[in-house]
mmCIF file of C-alpha atoms and ligand atoms in Angstrom:
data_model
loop_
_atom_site.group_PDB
_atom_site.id
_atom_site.type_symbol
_atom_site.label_atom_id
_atom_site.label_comp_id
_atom_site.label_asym_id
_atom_site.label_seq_id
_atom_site.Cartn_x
_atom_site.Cartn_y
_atom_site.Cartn_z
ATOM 1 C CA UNK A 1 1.365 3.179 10.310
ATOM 2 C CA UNK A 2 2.953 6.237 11.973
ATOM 3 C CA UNK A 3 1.341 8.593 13.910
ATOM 4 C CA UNK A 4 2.073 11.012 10.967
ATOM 5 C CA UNK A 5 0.422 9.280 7.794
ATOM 6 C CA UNK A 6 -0.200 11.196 4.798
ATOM 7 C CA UNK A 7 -2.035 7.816 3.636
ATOM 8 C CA UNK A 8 -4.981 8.491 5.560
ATOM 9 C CA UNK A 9 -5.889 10.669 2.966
ATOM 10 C CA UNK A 10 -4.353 9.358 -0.553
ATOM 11 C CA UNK A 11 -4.475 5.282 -1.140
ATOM 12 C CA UNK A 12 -2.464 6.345 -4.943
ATOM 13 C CA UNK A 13 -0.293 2.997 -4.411
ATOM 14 C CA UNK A 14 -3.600 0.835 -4.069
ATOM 15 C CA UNK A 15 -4.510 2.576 -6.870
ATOM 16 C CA UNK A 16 -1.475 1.860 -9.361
ATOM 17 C CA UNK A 17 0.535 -0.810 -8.603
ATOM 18 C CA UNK A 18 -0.273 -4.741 -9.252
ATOM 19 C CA UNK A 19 0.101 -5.345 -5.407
ATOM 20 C CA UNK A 20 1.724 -9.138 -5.364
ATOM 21 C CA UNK A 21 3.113 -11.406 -2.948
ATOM 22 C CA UNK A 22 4.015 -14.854 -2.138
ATOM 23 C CA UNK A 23 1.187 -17.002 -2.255
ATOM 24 C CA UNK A 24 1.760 -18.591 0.935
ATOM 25 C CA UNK A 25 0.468 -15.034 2.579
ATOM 26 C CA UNK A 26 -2.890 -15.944 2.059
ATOM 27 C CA UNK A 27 -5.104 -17.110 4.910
ATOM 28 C CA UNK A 28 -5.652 -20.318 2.724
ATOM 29 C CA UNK A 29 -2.098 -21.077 3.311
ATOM 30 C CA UNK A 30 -0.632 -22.156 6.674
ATOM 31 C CA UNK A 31 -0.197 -19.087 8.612
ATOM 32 C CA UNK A 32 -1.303 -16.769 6.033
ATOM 33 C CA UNK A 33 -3.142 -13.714 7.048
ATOM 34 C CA UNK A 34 -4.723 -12.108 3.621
ATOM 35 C CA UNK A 35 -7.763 -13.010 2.824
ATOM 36 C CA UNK A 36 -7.791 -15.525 -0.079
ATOM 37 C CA UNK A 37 -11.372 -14.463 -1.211
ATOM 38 C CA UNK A 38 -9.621 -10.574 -2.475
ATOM 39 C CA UNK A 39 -6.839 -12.536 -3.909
ATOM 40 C CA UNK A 40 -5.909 -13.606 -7.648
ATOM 41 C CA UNK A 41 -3.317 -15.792 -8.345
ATOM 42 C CA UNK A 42 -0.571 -14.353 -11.367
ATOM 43 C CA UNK A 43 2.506 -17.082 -11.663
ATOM 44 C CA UNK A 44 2.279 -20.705 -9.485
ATOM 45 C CA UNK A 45 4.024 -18.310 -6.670
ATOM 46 C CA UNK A 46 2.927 -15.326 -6.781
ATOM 47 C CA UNK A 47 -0.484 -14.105 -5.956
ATOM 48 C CA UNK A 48 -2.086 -10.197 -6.035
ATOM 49 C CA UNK A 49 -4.777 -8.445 -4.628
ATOM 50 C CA UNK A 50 -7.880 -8.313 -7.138
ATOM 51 C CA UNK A 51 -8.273 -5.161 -8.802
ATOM 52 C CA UNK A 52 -4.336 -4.483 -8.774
ATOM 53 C CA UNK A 53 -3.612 -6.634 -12.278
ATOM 54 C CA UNK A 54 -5.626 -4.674 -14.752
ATOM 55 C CA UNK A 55 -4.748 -1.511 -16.684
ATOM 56 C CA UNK A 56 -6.259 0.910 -13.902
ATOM 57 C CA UNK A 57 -5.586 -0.970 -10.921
ATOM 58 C CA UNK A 58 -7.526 -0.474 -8.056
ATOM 59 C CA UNK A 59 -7.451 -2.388 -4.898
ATOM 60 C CA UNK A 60 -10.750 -4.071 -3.942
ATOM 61 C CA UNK A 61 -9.507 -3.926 -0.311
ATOM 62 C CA UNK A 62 -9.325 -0.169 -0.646
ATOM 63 C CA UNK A 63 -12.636 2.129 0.989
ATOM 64 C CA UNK A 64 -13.106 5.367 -0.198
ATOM 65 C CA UNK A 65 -12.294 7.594 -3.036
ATOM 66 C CA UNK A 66 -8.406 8.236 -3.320
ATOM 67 C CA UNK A 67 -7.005 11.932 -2.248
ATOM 68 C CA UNK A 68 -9.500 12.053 -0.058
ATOM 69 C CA UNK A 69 -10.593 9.955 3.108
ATOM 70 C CA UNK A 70 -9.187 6.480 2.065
ATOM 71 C CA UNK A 71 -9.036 3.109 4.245
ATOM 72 C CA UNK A 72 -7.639 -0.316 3.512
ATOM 73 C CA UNK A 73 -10.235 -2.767 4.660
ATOM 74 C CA UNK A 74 -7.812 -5.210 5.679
ATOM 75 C CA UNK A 75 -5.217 -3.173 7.440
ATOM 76 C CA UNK A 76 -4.570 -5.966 10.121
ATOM 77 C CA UNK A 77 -4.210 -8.473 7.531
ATOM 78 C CA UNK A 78 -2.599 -6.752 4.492
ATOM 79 C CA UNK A 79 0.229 -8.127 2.635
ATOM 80 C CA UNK A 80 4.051 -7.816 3.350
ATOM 81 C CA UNK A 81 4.144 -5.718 -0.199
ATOM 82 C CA UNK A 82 1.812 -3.427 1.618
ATOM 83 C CA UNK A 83 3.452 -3.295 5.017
ATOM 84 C CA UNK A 84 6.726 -2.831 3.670
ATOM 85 C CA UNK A 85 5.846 -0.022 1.081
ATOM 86 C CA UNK A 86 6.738 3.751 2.665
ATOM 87 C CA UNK A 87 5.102 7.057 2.097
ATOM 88 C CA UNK A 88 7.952 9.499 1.388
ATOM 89 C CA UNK A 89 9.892 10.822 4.375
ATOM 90 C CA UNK A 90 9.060 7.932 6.408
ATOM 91 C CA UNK A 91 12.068 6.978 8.437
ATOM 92 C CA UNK A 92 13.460 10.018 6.744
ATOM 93 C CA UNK A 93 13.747 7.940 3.583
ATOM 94 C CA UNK A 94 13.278 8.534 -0.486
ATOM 95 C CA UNK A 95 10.283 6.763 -1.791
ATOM 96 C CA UNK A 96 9.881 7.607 -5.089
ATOM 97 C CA UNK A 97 7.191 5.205 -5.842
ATOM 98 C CA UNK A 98 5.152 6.889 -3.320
ATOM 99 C CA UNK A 99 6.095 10.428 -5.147
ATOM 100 C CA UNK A 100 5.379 8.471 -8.394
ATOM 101 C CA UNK A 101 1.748 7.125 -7.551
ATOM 102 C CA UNK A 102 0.715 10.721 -5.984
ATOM 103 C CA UNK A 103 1.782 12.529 -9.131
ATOM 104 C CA UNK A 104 -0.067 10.044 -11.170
ATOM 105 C CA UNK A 105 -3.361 10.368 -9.627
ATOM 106 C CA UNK A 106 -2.548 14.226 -9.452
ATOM 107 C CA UNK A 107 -1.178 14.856 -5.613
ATOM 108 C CA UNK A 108 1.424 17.411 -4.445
ATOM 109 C CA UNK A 109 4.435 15.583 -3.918
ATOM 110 C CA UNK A 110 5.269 14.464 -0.521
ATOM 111 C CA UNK A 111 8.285 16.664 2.166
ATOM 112 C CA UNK A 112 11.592 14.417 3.074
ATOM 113 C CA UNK A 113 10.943 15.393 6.352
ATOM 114 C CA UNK A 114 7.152 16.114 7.391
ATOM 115 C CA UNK A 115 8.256 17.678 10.408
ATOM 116 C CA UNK A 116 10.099 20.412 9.143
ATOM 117 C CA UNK A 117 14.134 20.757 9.431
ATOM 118 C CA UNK A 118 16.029 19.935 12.254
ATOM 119 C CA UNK A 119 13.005 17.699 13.229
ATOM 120 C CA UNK A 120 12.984 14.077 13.844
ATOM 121 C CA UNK A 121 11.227 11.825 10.354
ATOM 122 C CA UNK A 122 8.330 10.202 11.230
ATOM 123 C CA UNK A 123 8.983 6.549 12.130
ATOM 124 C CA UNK A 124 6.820 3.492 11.554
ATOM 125 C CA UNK A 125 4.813 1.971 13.927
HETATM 126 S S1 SF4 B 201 1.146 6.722 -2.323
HETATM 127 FE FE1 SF4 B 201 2.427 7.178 -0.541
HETATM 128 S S2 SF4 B 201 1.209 8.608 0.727
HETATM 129 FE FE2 SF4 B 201 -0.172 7.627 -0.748
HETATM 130 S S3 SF4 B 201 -1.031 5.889 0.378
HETATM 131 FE FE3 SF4 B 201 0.729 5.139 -0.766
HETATM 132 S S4 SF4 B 201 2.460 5.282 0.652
HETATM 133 FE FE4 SF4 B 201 0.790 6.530 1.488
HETATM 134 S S1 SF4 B 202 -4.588 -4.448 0.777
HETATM 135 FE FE1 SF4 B 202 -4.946 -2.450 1.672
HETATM 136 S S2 SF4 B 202 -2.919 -1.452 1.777
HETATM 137 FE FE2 SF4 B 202 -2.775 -3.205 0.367
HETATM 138 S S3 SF4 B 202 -3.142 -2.355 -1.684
HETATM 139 FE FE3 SF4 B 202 -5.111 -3.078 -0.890
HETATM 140 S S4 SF4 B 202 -6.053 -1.289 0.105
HETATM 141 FE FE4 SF4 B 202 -3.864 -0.849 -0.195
#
């Protein structure tokens, strides 16, 4: 996470998206990290956080209430899916999923650039 992270204080994509990954990320798997105990299994392959698959997901990893002070309870160990899934205007790039998650769970909508113009984006860490 950057040293700018809007997440600290939203968690709206652990809160609307079916989070899945390959199954071989769990810690059941040879060096898998995500705890297989949080996981459910949704094709032979593919495997997703509990909580995520249902009509109003919700991450069971997640802490806290969402807009507010949030905290994923497995940060070390979180999936790829969640690694590799930007807040808007990180790197300086679109993510409109971000955007789309925020607006869903009623958040302002995210700057391209945090900083301000002429400023450097926010990178991750
Ligand atoms: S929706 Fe965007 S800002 Fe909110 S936690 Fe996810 S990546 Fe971060
Ligand atoms: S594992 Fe953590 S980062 Fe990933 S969806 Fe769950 S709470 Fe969010």
């Amino acid at each position: 996470m950057s040293e700018f992270s809007p997440c600290l204080d939203c968690g709206a994509c652990c809160s609307t998206f079916r989070v899945s990954f390959y199954w071989g990320e769990s810690d059941s798997a040879p060096g898998g990290v995500v705890p297989d105990r949080l996981i459910e299994q949704v094709t032979p392959h593919m495997s997703c956080m509990q909580g995520t698959n249902q009509p109003q997901p919700r991450c069971v990893a997640l802490m806290g209430d969402v807009g507010s002070a949030v905290r994923c309870s497995i940060y070390e160990n979180r999936s790829s899916t969640c690694r590799e899934f930007p807040f808007h205007g990180e790197n300086g790039l679109e993510s409109p999923d971000c955007q789309r998650a925020r607006a869903l769970h009623g958040l302002p909508p995210l700057p391209s650039n945090p900083r301000g113009p002429g400023q450097a984006p926010p990178v991750a860490a």
